[in-house]
PDB file of C-alpha atoms in Angstrom:
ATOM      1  CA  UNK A 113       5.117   5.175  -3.624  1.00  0.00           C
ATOM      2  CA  UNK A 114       7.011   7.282  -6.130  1.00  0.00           C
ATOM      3  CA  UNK A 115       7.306  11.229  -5.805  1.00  0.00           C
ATOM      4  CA  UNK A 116       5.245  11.610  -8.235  1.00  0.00           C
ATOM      5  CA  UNK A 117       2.440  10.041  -6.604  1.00  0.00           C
ATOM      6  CA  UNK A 118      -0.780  12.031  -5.754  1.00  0.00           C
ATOM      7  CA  UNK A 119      -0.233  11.577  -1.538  1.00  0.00           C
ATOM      8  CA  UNK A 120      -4.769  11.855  -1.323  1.00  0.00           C
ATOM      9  CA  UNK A 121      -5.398   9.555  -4.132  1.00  0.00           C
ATOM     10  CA  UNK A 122      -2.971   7.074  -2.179  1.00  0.00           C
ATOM     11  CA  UNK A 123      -4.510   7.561   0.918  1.00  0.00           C
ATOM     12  CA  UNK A 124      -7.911   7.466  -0.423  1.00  0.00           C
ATOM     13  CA  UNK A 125      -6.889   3.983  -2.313  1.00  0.00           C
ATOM     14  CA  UNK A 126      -5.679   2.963   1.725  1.00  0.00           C
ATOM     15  CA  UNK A 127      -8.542   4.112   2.813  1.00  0.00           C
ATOM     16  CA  UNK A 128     -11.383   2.795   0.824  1.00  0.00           C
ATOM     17  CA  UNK A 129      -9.349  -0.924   0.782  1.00  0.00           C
ATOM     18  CA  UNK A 130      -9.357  -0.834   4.797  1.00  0.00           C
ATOM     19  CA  UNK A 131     -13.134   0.492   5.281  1.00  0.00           C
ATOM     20  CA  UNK A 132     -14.129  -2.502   2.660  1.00  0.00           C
ATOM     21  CA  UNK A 133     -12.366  -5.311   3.260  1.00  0.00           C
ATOM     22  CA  UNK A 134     -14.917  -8.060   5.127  1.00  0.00           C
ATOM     23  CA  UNK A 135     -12.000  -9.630   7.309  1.00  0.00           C
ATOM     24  CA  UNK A 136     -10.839  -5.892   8.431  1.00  0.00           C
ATOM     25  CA  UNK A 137     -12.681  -4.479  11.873  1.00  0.00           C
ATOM     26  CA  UNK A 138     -13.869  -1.413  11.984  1.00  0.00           C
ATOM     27  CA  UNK A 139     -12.757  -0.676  15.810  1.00  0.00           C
ATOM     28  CA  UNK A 140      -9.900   0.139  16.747  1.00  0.00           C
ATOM     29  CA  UNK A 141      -9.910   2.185  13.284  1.00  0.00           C
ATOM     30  CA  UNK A 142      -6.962   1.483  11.056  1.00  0.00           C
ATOM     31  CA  UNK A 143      -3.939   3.785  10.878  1.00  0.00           C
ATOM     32  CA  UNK A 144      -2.405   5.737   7.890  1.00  0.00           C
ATOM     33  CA  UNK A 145       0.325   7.937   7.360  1.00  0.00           C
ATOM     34  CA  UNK A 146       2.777   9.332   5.672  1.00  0.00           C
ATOM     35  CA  UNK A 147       5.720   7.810   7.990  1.00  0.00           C
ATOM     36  CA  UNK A 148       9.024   8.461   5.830  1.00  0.00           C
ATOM     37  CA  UNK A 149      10.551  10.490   2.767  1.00  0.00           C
ATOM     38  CA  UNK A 150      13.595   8.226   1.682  1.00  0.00           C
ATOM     39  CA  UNK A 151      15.625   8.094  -1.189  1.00  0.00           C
ATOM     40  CA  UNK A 152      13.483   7.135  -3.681  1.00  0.00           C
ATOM     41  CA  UNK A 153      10.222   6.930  -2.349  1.00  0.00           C
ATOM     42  CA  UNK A 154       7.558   7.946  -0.167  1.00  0.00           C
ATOM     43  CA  UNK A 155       6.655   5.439   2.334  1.00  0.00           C
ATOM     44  CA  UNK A 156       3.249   5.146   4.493  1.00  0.00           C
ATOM     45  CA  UNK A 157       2.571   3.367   7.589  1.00  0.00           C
ATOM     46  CA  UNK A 158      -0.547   1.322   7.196  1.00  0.00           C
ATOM     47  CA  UNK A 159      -1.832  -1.202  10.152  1.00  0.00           C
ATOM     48  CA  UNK A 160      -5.578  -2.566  10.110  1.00  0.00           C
ATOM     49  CA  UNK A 161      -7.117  -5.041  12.535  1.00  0.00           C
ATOM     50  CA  UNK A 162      -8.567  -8.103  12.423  1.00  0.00           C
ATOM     51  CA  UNK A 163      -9.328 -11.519  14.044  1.00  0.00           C
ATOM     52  CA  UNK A 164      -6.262 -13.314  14.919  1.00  0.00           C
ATOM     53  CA  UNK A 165      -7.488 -16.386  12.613  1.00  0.00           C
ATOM     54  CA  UNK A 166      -8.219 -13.869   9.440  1.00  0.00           C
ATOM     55  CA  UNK A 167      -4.605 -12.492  10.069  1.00  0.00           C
ATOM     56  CA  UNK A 168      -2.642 -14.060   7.113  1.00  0.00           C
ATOM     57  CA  UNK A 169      -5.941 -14.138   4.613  1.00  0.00           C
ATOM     58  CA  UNK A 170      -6.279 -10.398   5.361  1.00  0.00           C
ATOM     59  CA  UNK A 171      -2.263  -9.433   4.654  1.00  0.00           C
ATOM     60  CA  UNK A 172      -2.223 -11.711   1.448  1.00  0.00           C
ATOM     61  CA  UNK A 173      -5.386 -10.108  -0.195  1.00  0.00           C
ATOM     62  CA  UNK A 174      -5.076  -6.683   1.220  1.00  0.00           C
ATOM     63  CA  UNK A 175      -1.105  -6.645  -0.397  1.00  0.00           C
ATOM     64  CA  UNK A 176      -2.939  -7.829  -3.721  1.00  0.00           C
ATOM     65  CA  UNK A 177      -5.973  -5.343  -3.406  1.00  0.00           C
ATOM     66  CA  UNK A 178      -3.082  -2.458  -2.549  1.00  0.00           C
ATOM     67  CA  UNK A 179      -1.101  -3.872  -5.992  1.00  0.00           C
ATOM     68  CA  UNK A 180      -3.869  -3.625  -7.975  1.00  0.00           C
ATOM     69  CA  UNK A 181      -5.178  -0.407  -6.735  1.00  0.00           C
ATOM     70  CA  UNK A 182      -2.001   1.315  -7.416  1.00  0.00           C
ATOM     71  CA  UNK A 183      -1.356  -0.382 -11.056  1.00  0.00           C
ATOM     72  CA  UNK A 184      -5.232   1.030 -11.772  1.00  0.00           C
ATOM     73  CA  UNK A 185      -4.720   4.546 -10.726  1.00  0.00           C
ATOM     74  CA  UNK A 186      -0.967   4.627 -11.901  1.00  0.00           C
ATOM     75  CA  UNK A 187       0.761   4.839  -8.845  1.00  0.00           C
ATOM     76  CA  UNK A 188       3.671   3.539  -9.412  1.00  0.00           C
ATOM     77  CA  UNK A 189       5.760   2.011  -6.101  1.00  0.00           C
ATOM     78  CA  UNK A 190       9.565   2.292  -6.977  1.00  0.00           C
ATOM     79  CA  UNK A 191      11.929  -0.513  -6.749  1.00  0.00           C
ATOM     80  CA  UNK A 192      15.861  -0.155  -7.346  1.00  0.00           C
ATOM     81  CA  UNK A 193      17.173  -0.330 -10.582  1.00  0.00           C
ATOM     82  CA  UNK A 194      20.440  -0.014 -12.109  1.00  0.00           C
ATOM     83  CA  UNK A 195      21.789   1.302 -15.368  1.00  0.00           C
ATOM     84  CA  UNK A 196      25.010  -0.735 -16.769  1.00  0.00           C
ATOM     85  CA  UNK A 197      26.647   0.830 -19.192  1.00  0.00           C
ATOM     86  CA  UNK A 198      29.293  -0.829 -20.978  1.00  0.00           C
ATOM     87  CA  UNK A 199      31.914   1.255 -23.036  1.00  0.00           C
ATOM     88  CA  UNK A 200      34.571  -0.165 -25.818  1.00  0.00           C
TER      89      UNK A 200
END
């Protein structure tokens, strides 16, 4: 997420899409946490269990669920970008 992100509300987001999600177990709990400060963002480790068989349906939808989450609450989740600039 960016710098600028509020590092609870993420969390909470995390939190609340782990302790809901129908395909996630509850035991072993999930992980969270804040895991790196790099150049232009802040990243989080996030792991969550399930069934072996629910494995790809749960990383699909959680991914969307996280997307949409962050897009709701503006967190915004920083990508590169470059600035051309052409002179005469």
């Amino acid at each position: 997420v960016s710098y600028d992100s509020d590092i609870k509300k993420v969390k909470d987001i995390l939190t609340y899409i782990a302790n809901n999600h129908p395909l996630v177990l509850n035991e072993p709990k999930f992980i969270l946490g804040l895991s790196e400060f790099a150049s232009s963002s802040i990243n989080f480790s996030y792991k969550l269990w399930c069934k072996k068989e629910d494995y790809y349906n749960v990383f699909y939808d959680v991914n969307e669920k996280i997307k949409y989450e962050f897009d709701k609450y503006n967190i915004e989740i920083p990508y590169d970008k470059l600035d051309v600039n052409i002179n005469k």
